[in-house]
Coordinates of C-alpha atoms in Angstrom, one line a residue:
X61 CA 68.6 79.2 105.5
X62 CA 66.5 79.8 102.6
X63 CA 65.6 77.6 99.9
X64 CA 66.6 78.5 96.5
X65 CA 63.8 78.4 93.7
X66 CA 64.5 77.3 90.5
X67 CA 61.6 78.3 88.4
X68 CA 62.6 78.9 85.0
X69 CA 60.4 82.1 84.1
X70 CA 61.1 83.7 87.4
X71 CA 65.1 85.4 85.6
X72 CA 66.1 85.9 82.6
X73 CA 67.8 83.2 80.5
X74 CA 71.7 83.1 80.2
X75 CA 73.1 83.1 76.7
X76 CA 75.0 79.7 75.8
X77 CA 78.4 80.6 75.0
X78 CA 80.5 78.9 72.4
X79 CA 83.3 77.4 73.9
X80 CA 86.7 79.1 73.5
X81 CA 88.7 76.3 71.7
X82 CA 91.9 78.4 70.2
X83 CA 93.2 79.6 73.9
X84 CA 92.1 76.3 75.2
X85 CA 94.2 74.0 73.0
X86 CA 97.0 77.0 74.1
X87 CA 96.8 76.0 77.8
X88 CA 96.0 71.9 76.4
X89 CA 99.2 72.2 74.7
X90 CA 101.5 74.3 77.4
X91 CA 100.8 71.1 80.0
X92 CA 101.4 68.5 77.4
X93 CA 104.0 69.3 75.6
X94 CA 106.5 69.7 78.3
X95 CA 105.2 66.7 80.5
X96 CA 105.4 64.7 77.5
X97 CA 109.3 65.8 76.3
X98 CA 110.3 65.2 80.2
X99 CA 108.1 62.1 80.6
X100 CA 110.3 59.6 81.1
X101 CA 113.6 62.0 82.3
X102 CA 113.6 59.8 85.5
X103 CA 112.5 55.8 86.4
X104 CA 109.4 54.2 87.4
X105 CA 107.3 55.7 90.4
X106 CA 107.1 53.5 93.5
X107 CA 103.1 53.5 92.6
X108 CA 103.3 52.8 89.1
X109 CA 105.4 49.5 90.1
X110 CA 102.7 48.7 92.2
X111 CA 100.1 48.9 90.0
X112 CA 101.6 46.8 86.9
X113 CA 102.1 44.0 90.0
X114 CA 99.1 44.2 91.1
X115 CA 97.4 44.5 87.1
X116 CA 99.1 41.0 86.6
X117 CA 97.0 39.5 88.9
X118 CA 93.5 41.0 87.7
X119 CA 91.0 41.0 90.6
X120 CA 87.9 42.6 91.2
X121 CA 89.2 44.5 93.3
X122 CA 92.5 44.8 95.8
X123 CA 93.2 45.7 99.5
X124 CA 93.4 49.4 98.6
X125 CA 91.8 50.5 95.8
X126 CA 89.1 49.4 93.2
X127 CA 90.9 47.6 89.9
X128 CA 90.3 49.9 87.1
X129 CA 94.0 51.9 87.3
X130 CA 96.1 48.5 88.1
X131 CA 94.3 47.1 84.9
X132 CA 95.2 49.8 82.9
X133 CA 98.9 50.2 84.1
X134 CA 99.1 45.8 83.3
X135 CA 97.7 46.1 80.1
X136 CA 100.2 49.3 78.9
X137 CA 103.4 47.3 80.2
X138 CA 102.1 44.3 78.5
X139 CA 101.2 46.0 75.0
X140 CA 104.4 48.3 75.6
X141 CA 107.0 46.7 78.0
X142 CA 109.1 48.7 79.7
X143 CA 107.9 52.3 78.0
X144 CA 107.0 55.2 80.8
X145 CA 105.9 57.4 78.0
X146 CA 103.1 54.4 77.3
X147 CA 102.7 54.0 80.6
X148 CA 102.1 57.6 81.9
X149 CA 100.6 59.0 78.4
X150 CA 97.1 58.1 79.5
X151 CA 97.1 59.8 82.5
X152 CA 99.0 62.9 80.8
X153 CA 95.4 63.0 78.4
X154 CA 93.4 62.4 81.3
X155 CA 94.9 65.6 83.2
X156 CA 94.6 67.7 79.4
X157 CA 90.9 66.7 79.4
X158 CA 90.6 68.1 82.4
X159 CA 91.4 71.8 80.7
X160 CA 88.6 71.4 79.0
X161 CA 85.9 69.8 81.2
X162 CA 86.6 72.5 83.6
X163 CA 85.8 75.6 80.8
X164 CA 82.9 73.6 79.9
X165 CA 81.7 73.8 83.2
X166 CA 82.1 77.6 83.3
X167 CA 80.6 78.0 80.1
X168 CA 77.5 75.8 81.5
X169 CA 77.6 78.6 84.0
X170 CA 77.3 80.9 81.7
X171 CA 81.1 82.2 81.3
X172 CA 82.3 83.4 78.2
X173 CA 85.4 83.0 76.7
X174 CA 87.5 84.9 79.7
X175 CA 86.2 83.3 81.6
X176 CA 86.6 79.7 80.2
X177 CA 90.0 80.5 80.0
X178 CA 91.1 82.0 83.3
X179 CA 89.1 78.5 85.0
X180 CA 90.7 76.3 82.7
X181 CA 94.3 78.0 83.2
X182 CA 94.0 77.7 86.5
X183 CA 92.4 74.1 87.0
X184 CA 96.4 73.5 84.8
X185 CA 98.3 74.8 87.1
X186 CA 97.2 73.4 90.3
X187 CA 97.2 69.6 88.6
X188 CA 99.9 69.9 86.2
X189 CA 102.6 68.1 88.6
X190 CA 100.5 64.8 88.4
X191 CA 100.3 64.3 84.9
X192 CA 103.8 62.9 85.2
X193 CA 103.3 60.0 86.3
X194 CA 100.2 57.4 86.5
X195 CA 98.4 58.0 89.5
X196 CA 94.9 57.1 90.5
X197 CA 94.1 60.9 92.0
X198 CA 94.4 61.9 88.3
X199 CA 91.3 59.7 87.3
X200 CA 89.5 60.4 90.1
X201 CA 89.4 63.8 90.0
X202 CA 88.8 64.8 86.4
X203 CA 85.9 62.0 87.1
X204 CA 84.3 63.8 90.0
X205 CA 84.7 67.3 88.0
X206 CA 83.2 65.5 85.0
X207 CA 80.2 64.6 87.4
X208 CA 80.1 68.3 88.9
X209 CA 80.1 69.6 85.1
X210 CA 76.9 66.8 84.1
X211 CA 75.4 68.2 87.1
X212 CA 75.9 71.8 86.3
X213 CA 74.9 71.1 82.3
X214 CA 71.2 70.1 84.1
X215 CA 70.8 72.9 86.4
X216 CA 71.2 75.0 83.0
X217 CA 69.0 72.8 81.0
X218 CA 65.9 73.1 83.6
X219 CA 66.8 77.0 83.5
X220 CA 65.9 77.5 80.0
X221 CA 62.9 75.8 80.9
X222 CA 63.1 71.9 79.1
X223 CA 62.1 69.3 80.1
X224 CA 61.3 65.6 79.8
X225 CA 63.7 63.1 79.4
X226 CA 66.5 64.5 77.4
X227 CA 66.7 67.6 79.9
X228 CA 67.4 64.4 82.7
X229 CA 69.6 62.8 80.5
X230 CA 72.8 64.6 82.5
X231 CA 71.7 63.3 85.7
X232 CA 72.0 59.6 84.0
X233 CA 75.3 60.3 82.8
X234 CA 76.4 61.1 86.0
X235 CA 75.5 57.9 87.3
X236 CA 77.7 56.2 84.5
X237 CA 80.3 58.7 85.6
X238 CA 79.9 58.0 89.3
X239 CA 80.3 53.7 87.9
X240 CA 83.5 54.5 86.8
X241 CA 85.0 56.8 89.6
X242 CA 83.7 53.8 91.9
X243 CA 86.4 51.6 89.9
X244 CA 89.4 54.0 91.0
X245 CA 88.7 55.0 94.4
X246 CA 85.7 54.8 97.3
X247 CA 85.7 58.3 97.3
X248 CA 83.4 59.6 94.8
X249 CA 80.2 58.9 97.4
X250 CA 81.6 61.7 99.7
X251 CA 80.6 64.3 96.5
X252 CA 77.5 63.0 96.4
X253 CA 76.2 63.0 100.1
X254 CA 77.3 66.3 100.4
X255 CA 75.9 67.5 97.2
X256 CA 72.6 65.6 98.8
X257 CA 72.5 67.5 102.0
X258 CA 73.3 70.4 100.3
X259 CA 70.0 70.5 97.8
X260 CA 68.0 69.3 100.5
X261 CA 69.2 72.5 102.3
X262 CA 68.9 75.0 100.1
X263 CA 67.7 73.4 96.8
X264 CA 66.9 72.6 93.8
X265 CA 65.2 69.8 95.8
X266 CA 63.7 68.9 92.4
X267 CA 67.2 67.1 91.5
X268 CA 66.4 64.6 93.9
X269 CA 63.1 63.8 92.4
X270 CA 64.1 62.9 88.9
X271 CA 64.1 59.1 87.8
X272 CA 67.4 59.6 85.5
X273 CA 69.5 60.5 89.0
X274 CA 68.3 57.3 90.8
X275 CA 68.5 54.9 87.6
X276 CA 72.1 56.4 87.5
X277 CA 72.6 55.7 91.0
X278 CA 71.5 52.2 90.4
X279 CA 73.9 51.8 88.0
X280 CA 76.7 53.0 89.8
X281 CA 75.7 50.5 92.2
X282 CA 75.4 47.6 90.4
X283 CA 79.1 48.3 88.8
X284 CA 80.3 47.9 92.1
X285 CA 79.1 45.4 93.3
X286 CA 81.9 42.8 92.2
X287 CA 84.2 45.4 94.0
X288 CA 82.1 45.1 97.1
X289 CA 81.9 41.4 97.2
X290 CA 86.0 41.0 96.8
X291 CA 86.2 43.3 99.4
X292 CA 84.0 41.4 101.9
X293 CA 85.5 37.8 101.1
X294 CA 88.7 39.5 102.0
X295 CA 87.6 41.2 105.0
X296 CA 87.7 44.3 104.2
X297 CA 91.3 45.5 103.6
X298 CA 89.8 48.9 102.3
X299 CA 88.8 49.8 106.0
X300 CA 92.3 48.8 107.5
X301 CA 94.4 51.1 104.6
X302 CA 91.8 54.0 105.3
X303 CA 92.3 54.2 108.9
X304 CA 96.2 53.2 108.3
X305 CA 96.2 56.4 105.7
X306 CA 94.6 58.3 108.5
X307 CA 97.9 58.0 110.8
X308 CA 100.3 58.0 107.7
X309 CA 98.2 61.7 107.1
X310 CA 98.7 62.9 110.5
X311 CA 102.7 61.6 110.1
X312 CA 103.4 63.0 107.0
X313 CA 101.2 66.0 106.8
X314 CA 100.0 66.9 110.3
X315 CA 97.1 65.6 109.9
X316 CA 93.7 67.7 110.6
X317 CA 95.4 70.5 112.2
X318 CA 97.4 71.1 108.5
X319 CA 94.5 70.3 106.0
X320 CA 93.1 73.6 105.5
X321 CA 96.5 75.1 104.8
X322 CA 97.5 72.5 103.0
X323 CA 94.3 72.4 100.9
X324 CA 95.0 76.0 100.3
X325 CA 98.5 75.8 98.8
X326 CA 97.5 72.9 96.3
X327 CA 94.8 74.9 94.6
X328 CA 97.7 76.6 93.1
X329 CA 99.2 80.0 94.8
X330 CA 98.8 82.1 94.1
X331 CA 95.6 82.5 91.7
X332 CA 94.1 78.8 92.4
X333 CA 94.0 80.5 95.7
X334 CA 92.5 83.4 95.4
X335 CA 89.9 81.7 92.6
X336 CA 88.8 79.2 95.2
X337 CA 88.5 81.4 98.1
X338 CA 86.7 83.9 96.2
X339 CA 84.7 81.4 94.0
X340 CA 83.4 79.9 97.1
X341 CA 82.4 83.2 98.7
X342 CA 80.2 83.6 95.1
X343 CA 78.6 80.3 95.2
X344 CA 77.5 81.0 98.6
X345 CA 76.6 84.8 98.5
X346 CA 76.2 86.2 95.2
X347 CA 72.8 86.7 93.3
X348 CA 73.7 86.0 89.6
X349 CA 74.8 82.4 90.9
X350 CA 72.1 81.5 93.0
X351 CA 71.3 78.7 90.6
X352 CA 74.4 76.8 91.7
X353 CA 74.7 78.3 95.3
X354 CA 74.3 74.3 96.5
X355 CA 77.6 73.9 94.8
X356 CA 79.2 75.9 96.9
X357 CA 77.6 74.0 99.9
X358 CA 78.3 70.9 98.7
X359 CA 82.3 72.1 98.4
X360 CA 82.3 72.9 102.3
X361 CA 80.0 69.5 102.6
X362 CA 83.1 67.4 100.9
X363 CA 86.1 69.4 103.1
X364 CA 83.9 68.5 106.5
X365 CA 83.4 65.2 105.8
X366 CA 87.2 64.4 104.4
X367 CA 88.2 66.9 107.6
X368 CA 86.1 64.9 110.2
X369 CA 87.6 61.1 108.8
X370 CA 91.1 62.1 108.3
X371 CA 91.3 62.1 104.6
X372 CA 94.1 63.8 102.7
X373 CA 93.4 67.2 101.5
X374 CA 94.6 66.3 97.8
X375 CA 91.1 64.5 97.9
X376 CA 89.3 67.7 97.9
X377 CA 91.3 68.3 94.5
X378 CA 88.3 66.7 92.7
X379 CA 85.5 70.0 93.7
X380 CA 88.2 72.5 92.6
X381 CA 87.3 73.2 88.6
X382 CA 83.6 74.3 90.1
X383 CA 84.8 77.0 92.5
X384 CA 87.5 77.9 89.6
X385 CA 84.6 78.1 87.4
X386 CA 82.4 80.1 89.7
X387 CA 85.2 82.3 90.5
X388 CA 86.2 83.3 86.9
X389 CA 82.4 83.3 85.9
X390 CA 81.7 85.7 88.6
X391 CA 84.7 88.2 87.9
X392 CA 83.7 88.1 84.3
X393 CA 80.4 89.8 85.2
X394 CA 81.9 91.6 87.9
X395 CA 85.2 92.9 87.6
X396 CA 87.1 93.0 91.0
X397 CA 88.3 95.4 93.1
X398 CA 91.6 97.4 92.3
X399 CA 93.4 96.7 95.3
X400 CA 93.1 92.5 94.6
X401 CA 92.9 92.5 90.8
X402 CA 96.2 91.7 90.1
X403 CA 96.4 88.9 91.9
X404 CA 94.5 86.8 89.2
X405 CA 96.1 89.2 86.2
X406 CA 97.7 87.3 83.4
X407 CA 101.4 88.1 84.0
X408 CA 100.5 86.2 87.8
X409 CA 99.1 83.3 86.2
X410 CA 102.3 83.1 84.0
X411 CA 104.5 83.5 87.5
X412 CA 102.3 81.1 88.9
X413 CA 102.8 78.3 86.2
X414 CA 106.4 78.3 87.0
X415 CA 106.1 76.3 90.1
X416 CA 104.6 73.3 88.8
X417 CA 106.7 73.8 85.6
X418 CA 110.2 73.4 87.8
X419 CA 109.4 70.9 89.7
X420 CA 109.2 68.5 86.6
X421 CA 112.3 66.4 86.4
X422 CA 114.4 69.2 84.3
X423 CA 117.4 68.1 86.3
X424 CA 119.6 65.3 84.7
X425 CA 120.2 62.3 86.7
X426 CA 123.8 62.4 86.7
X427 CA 123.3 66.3 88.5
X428 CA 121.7 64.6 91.8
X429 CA 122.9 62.9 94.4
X430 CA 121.8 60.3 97.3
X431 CA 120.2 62.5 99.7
X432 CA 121.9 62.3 103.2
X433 CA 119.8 64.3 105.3
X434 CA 116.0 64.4 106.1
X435 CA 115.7 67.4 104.4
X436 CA 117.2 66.7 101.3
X437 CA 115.4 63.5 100.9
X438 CA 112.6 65.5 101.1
X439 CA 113.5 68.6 98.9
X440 CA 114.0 66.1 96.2
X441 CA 111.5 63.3 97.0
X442 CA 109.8 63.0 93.7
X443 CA 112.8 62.4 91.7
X444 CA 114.2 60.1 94.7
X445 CA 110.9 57.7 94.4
X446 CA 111.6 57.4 91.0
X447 CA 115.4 56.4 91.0
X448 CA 117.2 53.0 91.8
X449 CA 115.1 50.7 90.6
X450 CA 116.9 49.0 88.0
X451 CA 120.2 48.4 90.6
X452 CA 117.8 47.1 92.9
X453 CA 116.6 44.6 90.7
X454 CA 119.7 43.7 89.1
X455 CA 121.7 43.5 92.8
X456 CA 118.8 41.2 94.2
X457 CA 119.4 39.0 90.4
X458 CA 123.0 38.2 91.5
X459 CA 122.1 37.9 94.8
X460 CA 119.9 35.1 93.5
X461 CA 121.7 33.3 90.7
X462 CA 124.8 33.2 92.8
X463 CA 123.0 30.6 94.7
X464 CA 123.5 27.1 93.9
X465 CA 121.3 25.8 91.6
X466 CA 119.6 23.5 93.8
X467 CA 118.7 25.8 96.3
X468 CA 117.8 28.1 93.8
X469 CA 115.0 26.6 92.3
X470 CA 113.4 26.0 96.1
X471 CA 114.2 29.5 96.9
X472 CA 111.1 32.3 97.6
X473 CA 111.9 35.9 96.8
X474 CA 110.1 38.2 99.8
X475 CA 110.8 42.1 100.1
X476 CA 110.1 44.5 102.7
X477 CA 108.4 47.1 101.3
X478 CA 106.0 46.8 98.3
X479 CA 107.8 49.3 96.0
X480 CA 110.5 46.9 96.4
X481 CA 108.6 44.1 95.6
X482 CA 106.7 46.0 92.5
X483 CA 110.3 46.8 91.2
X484 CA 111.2 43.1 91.1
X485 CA 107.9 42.3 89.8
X486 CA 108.4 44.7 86.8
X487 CA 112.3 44.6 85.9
X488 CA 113.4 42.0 87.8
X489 CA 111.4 39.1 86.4
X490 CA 112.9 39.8 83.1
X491 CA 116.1 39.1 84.3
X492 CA 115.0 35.5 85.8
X493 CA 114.0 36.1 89.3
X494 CA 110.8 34.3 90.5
X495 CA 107.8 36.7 91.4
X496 CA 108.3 38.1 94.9
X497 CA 106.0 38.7 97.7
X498 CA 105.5 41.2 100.5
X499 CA 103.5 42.0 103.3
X500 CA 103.4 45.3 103.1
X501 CA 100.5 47.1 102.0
X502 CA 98.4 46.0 99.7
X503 CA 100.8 43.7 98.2
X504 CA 99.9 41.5 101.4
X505 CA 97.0 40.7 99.4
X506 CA 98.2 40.0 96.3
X507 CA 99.5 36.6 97.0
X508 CA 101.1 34.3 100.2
X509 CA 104.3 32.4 99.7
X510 CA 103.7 28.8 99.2
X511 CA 104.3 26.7 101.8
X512 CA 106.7 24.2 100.8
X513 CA 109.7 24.2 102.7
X514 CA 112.4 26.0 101.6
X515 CA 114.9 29.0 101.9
X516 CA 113.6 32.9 101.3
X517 CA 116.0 35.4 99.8
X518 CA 115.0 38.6 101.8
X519 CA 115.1 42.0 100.7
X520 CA 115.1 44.8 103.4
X521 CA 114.4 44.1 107.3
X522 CA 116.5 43.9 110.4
X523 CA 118.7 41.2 111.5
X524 CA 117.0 40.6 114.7
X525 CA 113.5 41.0 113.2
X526 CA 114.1 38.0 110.8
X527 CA 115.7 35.4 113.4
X528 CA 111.8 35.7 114.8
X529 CA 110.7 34.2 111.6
X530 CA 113.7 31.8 110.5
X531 CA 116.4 29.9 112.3
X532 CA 119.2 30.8 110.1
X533 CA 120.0 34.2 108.9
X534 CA 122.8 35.6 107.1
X535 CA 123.6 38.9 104.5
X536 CA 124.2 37.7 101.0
X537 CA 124.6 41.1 99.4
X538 CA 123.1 44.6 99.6
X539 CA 121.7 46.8 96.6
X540 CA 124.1 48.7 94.9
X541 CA 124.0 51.9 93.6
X542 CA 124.6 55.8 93.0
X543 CA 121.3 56.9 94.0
X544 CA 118.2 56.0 94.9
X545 CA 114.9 54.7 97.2
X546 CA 116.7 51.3 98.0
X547 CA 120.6 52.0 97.7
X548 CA 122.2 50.2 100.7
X549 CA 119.3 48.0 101.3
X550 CA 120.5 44.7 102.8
X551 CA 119.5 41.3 101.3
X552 CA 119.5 38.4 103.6
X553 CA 119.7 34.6 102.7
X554 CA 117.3 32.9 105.3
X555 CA 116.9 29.1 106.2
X556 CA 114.5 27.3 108.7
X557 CA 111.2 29.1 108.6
X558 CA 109.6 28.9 111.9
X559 CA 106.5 28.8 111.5
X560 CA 103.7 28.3 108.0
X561 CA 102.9 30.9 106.6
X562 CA 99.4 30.9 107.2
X563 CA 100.3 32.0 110.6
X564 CA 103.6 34.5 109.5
X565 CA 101.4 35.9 106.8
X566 CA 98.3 37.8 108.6
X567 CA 100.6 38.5 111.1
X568 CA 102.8 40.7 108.8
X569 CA 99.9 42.7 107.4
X570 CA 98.5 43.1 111.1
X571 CA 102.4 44.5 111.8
X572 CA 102.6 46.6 108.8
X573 CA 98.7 48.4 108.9
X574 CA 99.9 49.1 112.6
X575 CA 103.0 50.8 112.2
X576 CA 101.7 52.6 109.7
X577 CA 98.9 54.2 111.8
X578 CA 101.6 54.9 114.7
X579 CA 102.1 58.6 113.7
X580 CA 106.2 58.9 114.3
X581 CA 106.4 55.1 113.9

């Protein structure tokens, strides 16, 4: 394998292009504006309940993930309570900066205003169905492009020949990039190994010996640090939720046999396809992008690794702008052959924004209907994770103040499932339940019941599951509903608590992070 030479005098310098801002703010505005009118056509996401439970309780960190998205979903319910549009605005901006991050990074590579355009247009339609709803994926991967483009901006600084500090000056931003990433997910490190094996392979090895990469991978250390240290005083839930993930991957998705296919249809068929697939092929073969031809290695570095540990293929998501950006860079030079060049034609990409564009929630609430059938819950799963959540918490709030007063006051609210318990967290505390616990997930972390004696009002579970944990058992009510996650959901009034909860506890998580990694379970 032959190492690539970057010596600026050795080619001819690429003209800077000026970045194509009117058909930009276009494609800005044709993912905004119908997110933003559709917004809040539905309810709360099962994640998004989760993260304003877990924001309430600011940490350094929490069993699954770093703190920076709970602490920003927390602080939008609490300046705006109870408004999705607040609450999902920021990551609707965050997926519209993308549009423009990712024709930046084609116009670092030299693009031009076609060029721009067809990598922004299609970086929008492969991520326009998360910028409905707040979701850490969204942050992490306009953070890792933003780190792709700051490395890109210095491979085309060092081209035209500068130097010194201020031609070094991308490589620390990336580092303060990298600091940030680190408080969404763990996952950033995987870009950055392989993009390390990759210039060690086939260069520019000089990237590794500039000061301003290592002072930013300082402080992307440093930042993380308090993460770490939560982490290890806990044990390290992260480890158990990443190989739990790994079974929930194979159960859900088929796990490593499905990820290339799968990875394949999110880039956004058909032109996100045919972009990547041809955008890595230039990265790795063709001369006028020899410059960045360790991008293209570090893309297959990140799809081995993720491949080889079992990650999801939506985590790949974050490497996509450069191959779009090669890809549209490359045909803008080089115009394709006949036989293929409609594929990526401008009536396509039109058809091909249709997909995402459905699959927002156009259809009105009172149109659906409880899904009976495998199938059907999962043709409309999106909309059916966002529905019920206001009868659940209202059914368990009668279930609750119908107890006597006395027992009320001594009784503990404890859910299944953590959606359910982020639900009661979020709308059912206004309505005067207590805050409710769960084992599941990483709301096992959250908090423990206390131990004082006294009876737990039990939302979700089987019959014979809870007479292992309590002496008396009985059904108080169920949730009540048209439609939605927990319609039907049983909720049991239970007395004479077996054992502390020190011991019930652990055991739950243990139970739960098991099941979960029991693929058919």
């Amino acid at each position: 394998m032959a190492i690539i030479a970057l010596e600026p005098s050795a080619r001819p310098r690429r003209e800077y292009h000026p970045l194509a801002w009117k058909p930009l703010s276009l494609i800005v505005a044709a993912v905004v504006v119908p997110v933003a009118l559709l917004i809040d056509g539905y309810g709360y996401n099962i994640d998004e309940l989760y993260f304003i439970a877990a924001g309430r309780q600011p940490a350094w960190g929490y069993a699954d993930q770093p703190p920076l998205v709970p602490l920003l979903a927390a602080l939008t319910d609490a300046l705006f309570p109870g408004s999705l549009l607040a609450l999902r605005l920021l990551d609707l901006l965050v997926v519209a900066a993308g549009v423009v991050v990712t024709a930046q990074i084609a116009r670092e590579m030299g693009g031009r205003g076609r060029a721009q355009v067809m990598a922004a247009a299609a970086y929008a339609i492969a991520f326009l169905g998360q910028a409905g709803r707040l979701d850490t994926e969204t942050f992490d991967v306009v953070l890792w492009m933003t780190a792709g483009l700051l490395v890109v901006r210095w491979v085309r600084l060092r081209g035209e020949g500068r130097t010194g500090r201020s031609a070094d000056l991308p490589l620390l931003w990336a580092g303060v990039v990298t600091a940030v990433a680190l408080q969404v997910k763990f996952l950033i490190p995987v870009f950055w190994a392989a993009l390390a094996v990759s210039v060690l392979a086939v260069g520019p090895r000089d990237l590794l010996r500039r000061p301003a990469l290592w002072v930013g991978a300082a402080i992307a250390v440093v930042a993380t640090v308090p993460g770490l240290v939560w982490q290890t005083v806990h044990g390290w839930p992260q480890l158990q939720v990443a190989a739990a993930l790994t079974g929930e991957n194979a159960m859900l998705w088929g796990g490593r046999p499905m990820f290339l296919p799968l990875l394949l249809l999110v880039t956004g068929i058909p032109v996100g396809t045919v972009l990547f697939c041809y955008g890595l092929w230039a990265l790795l073969r063709c001369p006028d992008l020899r410059d960045h031809r360790f991008l293209g290695w570090t893309v297959l570095g990140v799809i081995a690794i993720l491949l080889a540990a079992g990650g999801r293929f939506t985590y790949v998501g974050g490497v996509f702008p450069l191959v779009f950006a090669a890809a549209a860079v490359r045909m803008e030079r080089h115009r394709p052959a006949r036989w293929w060049r409609w594929t990526v034609s401008w009536p396509v990409f039109a058809l091909a924004a249709l997909l995402p564009l459905v699959q927002l929630p156009i259809t009105p609430v009172a149109e659906l209907r409880q899904p009976t059938t495998p199938q059907e819950r999962s043709d409309m799963l999106e909309a059916f994770l966002q529905l019920g959540w206001p009868e659940l918490a209202n059914s368990v709030t009668r279930a609750y103040h119908a107890l006597p007063p006395a027992t009320r006051d001594r009784t503990t609210v404890l859910t299944r499932y953590f959606w359910q318990a982020g639900a009661l967290e979020v709308l059912g505390t206004r309505q005067g339940l207590p805050h409710p616990y769960s084992g599941h997930r990483g709301y096992g972390y959250l908090a423990t019941p206390p131990e004082e004696p006294g009876p737990v009002l039990v939302v979700g579970g089987m019959n014979d599951e809870l007479r292992s944990m309590f002496s008396g058992v009985r059904q108080v009510g169920t949730v009540e509903g048209r439609i939605g996650l927990g319609i039907g959901t049983p909720i049991w009034f239970c007395e004479g608590r077996t054992a502390a909860w020190s011991r019930i506890w652990p055991l739950l998580r243990r139970e739960d992070a098991a099941r979960r990694a029991r693929p058919g379970s």
